[in-house]
PDB file of C-alpha atoms in Angstrom:
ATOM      1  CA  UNK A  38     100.051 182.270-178.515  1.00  0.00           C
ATOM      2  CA  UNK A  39      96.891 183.828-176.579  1.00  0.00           C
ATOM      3  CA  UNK A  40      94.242 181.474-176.159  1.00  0.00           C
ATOM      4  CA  UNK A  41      91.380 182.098-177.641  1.00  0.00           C
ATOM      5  CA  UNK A  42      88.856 182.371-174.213  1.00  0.00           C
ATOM      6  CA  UNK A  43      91.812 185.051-173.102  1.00  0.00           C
ATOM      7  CA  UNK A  44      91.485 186.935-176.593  1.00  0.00           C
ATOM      8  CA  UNK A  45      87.590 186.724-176.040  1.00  0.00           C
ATOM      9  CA  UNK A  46      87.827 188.313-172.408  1.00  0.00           C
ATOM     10  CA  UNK A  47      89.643 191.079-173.854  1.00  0.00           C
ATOM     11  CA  UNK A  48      87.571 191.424-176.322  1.00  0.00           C
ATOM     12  CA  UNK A  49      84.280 191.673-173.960  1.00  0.00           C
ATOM     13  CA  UNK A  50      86.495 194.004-171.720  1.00  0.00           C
ATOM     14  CA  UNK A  51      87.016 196.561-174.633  1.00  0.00           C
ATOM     15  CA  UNK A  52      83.367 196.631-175.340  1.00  0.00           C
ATOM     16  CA  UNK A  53      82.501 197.258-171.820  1.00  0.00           C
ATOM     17  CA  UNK A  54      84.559 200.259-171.870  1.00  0.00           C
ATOM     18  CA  UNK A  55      83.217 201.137-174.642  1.00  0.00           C
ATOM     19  CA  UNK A  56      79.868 201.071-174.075  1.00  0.00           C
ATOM     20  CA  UNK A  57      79.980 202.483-170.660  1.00  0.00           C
ATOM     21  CA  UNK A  58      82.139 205.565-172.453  1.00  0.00           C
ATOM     22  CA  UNK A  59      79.648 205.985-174.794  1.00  0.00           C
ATOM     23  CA  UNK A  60      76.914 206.227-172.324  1.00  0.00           C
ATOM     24  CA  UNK A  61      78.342 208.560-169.932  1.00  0.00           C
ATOM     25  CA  UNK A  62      79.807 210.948-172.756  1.00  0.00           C
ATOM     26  CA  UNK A  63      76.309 210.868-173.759  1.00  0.00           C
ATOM     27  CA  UNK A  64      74.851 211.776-170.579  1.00  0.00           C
ATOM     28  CA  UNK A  65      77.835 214.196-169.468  1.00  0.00           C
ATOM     29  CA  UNK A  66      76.443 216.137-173.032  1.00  0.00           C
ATOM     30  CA  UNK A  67      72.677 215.661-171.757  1.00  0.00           C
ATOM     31  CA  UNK A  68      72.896 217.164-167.999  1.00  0.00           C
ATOM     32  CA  UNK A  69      76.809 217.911-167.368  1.00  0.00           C
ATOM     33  CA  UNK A  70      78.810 216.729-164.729  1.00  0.00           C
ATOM     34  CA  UNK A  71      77.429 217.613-161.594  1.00  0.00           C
ATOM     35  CA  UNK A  72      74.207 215.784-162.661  1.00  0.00           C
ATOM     36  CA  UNK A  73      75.263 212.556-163.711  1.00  0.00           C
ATOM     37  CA  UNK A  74      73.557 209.562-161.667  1.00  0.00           C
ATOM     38  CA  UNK A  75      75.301 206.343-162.025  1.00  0.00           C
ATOM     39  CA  UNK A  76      72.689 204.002-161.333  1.00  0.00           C
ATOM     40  CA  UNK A  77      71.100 205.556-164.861  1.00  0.00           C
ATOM     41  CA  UNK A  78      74.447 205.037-166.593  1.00  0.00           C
ATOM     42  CA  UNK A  79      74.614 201.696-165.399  1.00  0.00           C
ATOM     43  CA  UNK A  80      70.947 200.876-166.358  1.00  0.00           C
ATOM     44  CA  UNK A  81      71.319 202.778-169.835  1.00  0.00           C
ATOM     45  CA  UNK A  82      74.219 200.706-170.636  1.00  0.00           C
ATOM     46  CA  UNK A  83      73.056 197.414-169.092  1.00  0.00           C
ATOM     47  CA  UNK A  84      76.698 196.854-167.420  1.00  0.00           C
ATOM     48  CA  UNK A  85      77.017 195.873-163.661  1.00  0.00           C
ATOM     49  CA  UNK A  86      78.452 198.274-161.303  1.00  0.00           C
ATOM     50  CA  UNK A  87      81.185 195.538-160.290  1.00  0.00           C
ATOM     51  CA  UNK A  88      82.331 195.830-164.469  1.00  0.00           C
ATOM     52  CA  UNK A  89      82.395 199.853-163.715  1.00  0.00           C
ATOM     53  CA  UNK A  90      84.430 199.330-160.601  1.00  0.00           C
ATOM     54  CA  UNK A  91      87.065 196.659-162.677  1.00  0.00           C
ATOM     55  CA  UNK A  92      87.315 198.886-165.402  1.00  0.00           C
ATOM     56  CA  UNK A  93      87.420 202.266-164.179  1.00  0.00           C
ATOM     57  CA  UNK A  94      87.942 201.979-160.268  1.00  0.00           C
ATOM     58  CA  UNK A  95      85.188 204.405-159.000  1.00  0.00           C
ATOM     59  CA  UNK A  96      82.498 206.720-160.638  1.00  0.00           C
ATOM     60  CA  UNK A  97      84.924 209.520-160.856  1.00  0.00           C
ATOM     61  CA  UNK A  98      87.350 207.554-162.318  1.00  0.00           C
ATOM     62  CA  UNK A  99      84.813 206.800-165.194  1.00  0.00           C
ATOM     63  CA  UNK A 100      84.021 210.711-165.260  1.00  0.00           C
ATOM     64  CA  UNK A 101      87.398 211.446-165.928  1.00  0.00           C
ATOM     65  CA  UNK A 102      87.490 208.462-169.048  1.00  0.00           C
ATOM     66  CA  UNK A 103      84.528 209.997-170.467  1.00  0.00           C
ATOM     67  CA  UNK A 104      85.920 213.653-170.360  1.00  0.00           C
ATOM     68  CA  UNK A 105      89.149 212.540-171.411  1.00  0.00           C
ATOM     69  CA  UNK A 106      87.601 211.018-174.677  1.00  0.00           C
ATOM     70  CA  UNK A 107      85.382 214.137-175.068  1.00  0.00           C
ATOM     71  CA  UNK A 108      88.415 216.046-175.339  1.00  0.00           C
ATOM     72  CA  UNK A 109      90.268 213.635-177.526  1.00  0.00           C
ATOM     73  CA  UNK A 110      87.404 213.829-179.751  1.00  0.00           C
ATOM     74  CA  UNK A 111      87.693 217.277-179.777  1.00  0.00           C
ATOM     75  CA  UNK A 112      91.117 217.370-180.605  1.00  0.00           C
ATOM     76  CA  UNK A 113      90.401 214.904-183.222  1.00  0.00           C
ATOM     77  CA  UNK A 114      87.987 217.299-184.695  1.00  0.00           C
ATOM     78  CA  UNK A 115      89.909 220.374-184.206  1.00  0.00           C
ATOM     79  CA  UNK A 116      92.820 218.122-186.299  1.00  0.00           C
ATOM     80  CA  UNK A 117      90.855 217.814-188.931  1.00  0.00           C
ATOM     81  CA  UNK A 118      89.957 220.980-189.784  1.00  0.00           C
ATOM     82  CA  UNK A 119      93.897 222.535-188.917  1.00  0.00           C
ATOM     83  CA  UNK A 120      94.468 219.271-191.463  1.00  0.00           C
ATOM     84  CA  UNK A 121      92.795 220.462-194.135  1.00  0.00           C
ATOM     85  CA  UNK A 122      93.621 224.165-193.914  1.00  0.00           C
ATOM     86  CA  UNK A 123      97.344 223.273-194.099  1.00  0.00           C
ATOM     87  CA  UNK A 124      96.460 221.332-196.882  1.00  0.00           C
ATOM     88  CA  UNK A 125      94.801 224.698-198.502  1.00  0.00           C
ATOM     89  CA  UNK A 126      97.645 226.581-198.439  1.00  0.00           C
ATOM     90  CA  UNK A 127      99.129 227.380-201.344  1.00  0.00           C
ATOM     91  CA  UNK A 128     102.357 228.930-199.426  1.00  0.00           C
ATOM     92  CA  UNK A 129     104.479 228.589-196.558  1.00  0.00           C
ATOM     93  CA  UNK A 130     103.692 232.717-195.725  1.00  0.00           C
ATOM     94  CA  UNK A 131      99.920 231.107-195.434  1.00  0.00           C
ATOM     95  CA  UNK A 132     101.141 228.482-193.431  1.00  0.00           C
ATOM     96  CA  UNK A 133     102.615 230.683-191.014  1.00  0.00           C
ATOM     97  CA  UNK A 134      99.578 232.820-190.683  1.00  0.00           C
ATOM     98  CA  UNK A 135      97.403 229.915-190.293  1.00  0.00           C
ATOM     99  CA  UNK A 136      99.722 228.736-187.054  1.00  0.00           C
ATOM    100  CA  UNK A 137      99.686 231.884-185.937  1.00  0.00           C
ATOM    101  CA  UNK A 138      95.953 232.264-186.092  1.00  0.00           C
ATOM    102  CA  UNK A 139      96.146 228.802-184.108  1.00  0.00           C
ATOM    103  CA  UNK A 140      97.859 230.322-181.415  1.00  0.00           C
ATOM    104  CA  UNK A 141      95.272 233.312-181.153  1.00  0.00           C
ATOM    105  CA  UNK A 142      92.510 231.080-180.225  1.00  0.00           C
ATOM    106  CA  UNK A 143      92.827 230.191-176.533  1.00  0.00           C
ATOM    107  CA  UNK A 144      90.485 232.309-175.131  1.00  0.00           C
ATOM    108  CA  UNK A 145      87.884 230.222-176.578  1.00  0.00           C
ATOM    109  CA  UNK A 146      84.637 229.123-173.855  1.00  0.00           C
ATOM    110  CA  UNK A 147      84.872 225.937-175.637  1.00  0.00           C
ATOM    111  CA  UNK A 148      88.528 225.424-175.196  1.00  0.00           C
ATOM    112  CA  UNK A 149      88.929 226.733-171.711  1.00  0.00           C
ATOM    113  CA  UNK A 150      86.447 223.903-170.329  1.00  0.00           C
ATOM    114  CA  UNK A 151      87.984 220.941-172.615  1.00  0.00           C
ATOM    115  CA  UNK A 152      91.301 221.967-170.971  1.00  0.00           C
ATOM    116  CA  UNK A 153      90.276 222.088-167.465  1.00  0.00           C
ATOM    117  CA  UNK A 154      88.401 218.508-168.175  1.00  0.00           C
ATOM    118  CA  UNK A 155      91.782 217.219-169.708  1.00  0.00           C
ATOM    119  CA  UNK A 156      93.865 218.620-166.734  1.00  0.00           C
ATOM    120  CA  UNK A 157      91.127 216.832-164.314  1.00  0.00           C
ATOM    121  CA  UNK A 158      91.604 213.237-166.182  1.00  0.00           C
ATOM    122  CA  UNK A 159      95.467 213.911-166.342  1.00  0.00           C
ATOM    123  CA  UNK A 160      95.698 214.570-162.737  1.00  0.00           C
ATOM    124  CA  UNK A 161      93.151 211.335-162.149  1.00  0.00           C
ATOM    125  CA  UNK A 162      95.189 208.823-163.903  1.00  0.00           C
ATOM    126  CA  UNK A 163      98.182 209.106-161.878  1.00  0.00           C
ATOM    127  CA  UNK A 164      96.351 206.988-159.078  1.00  0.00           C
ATOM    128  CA  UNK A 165      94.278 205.047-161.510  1.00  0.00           C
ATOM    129  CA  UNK A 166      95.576 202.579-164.286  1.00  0.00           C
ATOM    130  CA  UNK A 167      92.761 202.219-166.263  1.00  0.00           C
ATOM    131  CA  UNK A 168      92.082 205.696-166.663  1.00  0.00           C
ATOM    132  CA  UNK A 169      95.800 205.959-167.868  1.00  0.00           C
ATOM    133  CA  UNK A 170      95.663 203.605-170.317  1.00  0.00           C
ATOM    134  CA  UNK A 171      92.535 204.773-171.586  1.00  0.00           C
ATOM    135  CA  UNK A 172      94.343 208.435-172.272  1.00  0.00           C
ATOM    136  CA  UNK A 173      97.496 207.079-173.199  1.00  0.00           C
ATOM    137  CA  UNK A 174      96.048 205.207-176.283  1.00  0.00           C
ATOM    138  CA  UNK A 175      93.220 208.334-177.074  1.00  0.00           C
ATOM    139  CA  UNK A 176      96.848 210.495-176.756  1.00  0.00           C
ATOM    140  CA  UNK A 177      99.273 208.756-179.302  1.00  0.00           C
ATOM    141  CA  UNK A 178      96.071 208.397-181.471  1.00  0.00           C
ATOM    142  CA  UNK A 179      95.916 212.254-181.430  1.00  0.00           C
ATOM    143  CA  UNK A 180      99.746 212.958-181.480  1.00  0.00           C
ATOM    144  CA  UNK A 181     100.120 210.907-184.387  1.00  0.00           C
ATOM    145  CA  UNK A 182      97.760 212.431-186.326  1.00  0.00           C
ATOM    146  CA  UNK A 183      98.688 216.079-185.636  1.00  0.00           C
ATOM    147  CA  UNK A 184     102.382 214.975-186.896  1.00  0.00           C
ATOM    148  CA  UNK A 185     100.878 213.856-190.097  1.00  0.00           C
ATOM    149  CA  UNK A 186      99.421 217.018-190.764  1.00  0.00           C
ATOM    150  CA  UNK A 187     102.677 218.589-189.785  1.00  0.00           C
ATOM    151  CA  UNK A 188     104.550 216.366-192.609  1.00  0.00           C
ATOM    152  CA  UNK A 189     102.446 217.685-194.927  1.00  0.00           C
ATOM    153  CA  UNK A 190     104.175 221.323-194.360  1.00  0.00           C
ATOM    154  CA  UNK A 191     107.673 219.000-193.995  1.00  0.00           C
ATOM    155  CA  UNK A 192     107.079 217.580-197.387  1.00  0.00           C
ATOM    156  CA  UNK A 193     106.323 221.267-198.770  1.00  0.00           C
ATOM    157  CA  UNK A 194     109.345 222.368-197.114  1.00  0.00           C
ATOM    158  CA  UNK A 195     107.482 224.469-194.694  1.00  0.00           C
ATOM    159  CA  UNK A 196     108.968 222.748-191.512  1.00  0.00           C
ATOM    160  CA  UNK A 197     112.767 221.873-191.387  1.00  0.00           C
ATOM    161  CA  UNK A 198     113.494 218.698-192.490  1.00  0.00           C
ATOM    162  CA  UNK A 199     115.001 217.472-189.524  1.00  0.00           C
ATOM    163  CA  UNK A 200     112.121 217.932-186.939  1.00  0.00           C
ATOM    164  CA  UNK A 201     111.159 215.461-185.154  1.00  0.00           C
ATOM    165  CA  UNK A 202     106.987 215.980-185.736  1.00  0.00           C
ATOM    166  CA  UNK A 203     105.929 213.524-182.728  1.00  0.00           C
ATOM    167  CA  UNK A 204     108.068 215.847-180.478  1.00  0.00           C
ATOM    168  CA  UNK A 205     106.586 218.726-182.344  1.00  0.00           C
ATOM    169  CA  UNK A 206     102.723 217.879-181.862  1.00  0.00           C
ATOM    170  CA  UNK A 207     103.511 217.037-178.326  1.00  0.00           C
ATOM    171  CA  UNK A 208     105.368 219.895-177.376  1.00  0.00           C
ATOM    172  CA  UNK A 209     102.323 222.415-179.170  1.00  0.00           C
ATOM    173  CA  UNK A 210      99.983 220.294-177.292  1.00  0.00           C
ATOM    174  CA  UNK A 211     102.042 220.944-173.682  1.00  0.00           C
ATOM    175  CA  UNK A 212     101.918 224.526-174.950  1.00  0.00           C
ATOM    176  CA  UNK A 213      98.115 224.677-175.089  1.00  0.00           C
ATOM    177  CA  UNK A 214      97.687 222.856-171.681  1.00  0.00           C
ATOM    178  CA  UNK A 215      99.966 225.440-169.906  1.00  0.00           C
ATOM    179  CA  UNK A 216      97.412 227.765-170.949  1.00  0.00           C
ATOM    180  CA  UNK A 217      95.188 226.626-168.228  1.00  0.00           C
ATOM    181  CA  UNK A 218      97.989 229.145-165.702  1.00  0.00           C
ATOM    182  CA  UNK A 219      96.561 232.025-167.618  1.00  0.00           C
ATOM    183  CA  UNK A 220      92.855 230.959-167.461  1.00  0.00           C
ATOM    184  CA  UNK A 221      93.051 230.020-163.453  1.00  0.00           C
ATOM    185  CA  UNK A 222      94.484 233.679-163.189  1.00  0.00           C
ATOM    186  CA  UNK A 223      92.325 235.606-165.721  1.00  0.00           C
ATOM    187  CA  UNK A 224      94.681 237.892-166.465  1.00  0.00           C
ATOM    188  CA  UNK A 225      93.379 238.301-169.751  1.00  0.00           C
ATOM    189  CA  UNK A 226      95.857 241.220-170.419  1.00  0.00           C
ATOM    190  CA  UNK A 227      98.679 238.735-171.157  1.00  0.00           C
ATOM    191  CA  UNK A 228      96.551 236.852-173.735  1.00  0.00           C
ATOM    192  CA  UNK A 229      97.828 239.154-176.932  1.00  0.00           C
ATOM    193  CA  UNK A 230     101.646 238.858-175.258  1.00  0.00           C
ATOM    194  CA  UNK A 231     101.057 234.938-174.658  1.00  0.00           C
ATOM    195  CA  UNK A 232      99.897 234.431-178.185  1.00  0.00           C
ATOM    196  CA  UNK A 233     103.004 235.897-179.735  1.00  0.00           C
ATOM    197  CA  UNK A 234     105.308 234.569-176.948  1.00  0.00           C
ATOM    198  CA  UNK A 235     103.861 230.743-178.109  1.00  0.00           C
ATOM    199  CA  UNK A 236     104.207 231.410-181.887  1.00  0.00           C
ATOM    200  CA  UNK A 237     107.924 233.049-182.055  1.00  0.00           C
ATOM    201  CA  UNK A 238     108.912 230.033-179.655  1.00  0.00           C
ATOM    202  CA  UNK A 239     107.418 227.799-182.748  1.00  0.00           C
ATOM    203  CA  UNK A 240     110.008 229.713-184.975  1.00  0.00           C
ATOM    204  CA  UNK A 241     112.859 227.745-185.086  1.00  0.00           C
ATOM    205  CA  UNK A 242     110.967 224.865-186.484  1.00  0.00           C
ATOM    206  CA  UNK A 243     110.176 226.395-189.395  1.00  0.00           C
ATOM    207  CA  UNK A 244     111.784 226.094-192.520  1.00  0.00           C
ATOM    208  CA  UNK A 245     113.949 229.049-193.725  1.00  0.00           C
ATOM    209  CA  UNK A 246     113.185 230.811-196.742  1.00  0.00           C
TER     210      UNK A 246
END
């Protein structure tokens, strides 16, 4: 059984990174990256730079955290709303234009940045533990809801019954993060051919008529 002073250090250790999270998303929203000052985080969020250091390993390791959960947030936003359009439709021909609409929006400003900022925290958390385990949770979190929505087209018999929808929402995921070849290059002339490349590969998991 844990003891109770170990399930209290936890406890204290989740609301540190919390707090300190919060803080720097806040900041990273108020004067971007390049501008953030840690000794202002550290004051804003009254936690000692030795607690940053424990949790996150260095300032850039906390960066990368904070971006990370921006982006997760994002996702988790974006998941809502794909959530409740698959719920509107009234068809599995509107279903398919819906993902294919998905697939169209790449290009975005707003998603090019959140996927260079995810790429950044991915690459970050090989050499630093916390960081990893902060994405890995914010991931499955995300996954898991992006299947659900997808088992709402399973249960209308949009998506073949025997998909795996964790594999699904993590392979569509992988698909949008390889996007970030195409927006390194800017060859923007492959965007209409990459869209319809990523949807037809999403094919075979649809349900037949």
């Amino acid at each position: 059984m844990t003891k109770p002073i170990e399930r209290e250090t936890s406890r204290r250790g989740r609301a540190t990174i919390e707090k300190l999270l919060e803080v720097t998303i806040n900041e990273l929203d108020r004067v971007g990256l390049a501008e953030v000052d840690i000794e202002s985080l550290l004051r804003k969020s009254k936690i000692s730079k030795g607690s940053l250091y424990h949790h996150f390993g260095s300032k850039n390791g906390l960066l990368a955290a904070a971006e990370a959960q921006q982006f997760m947030k994002y996702l988790k936003r974006e998941g809502e709303t794909f959530r409740k359009l698959i719920e509107d439709c009234k068809s599995k021909q509107k279903f398919i234009d819906l993902v294919a609409a998905v697939m169209k929006i790449t290009r975005l400003e707003a998603n090019i940045d959140f996927r260079k900022k995810r790429v950044r925290a991915i690459a970050m958390s090989f050499n630093d533990e916390n960081l990893a385990q902060v994405l890995k949770n914010a991931q499955i979190d995300v996954t898991q809801y992006l299947a659900g929505s997808f088992q709402i087209a399973k249960n209308r018999g949009w998506v073949k019954p025997d998909t795996d929808l964790m594999a699904l929402s993590y392979w569509i995921q992988g698909v949008f993060i390889g996007h970030i070849m195409l927006d390194i290059t800017e060859q923007t002339e492959h965007e209409e051919a990459w869209s319809e490349v990523a949807f037809q590969a999403l094919q075979p998991f649809l349900a037949a008529d």
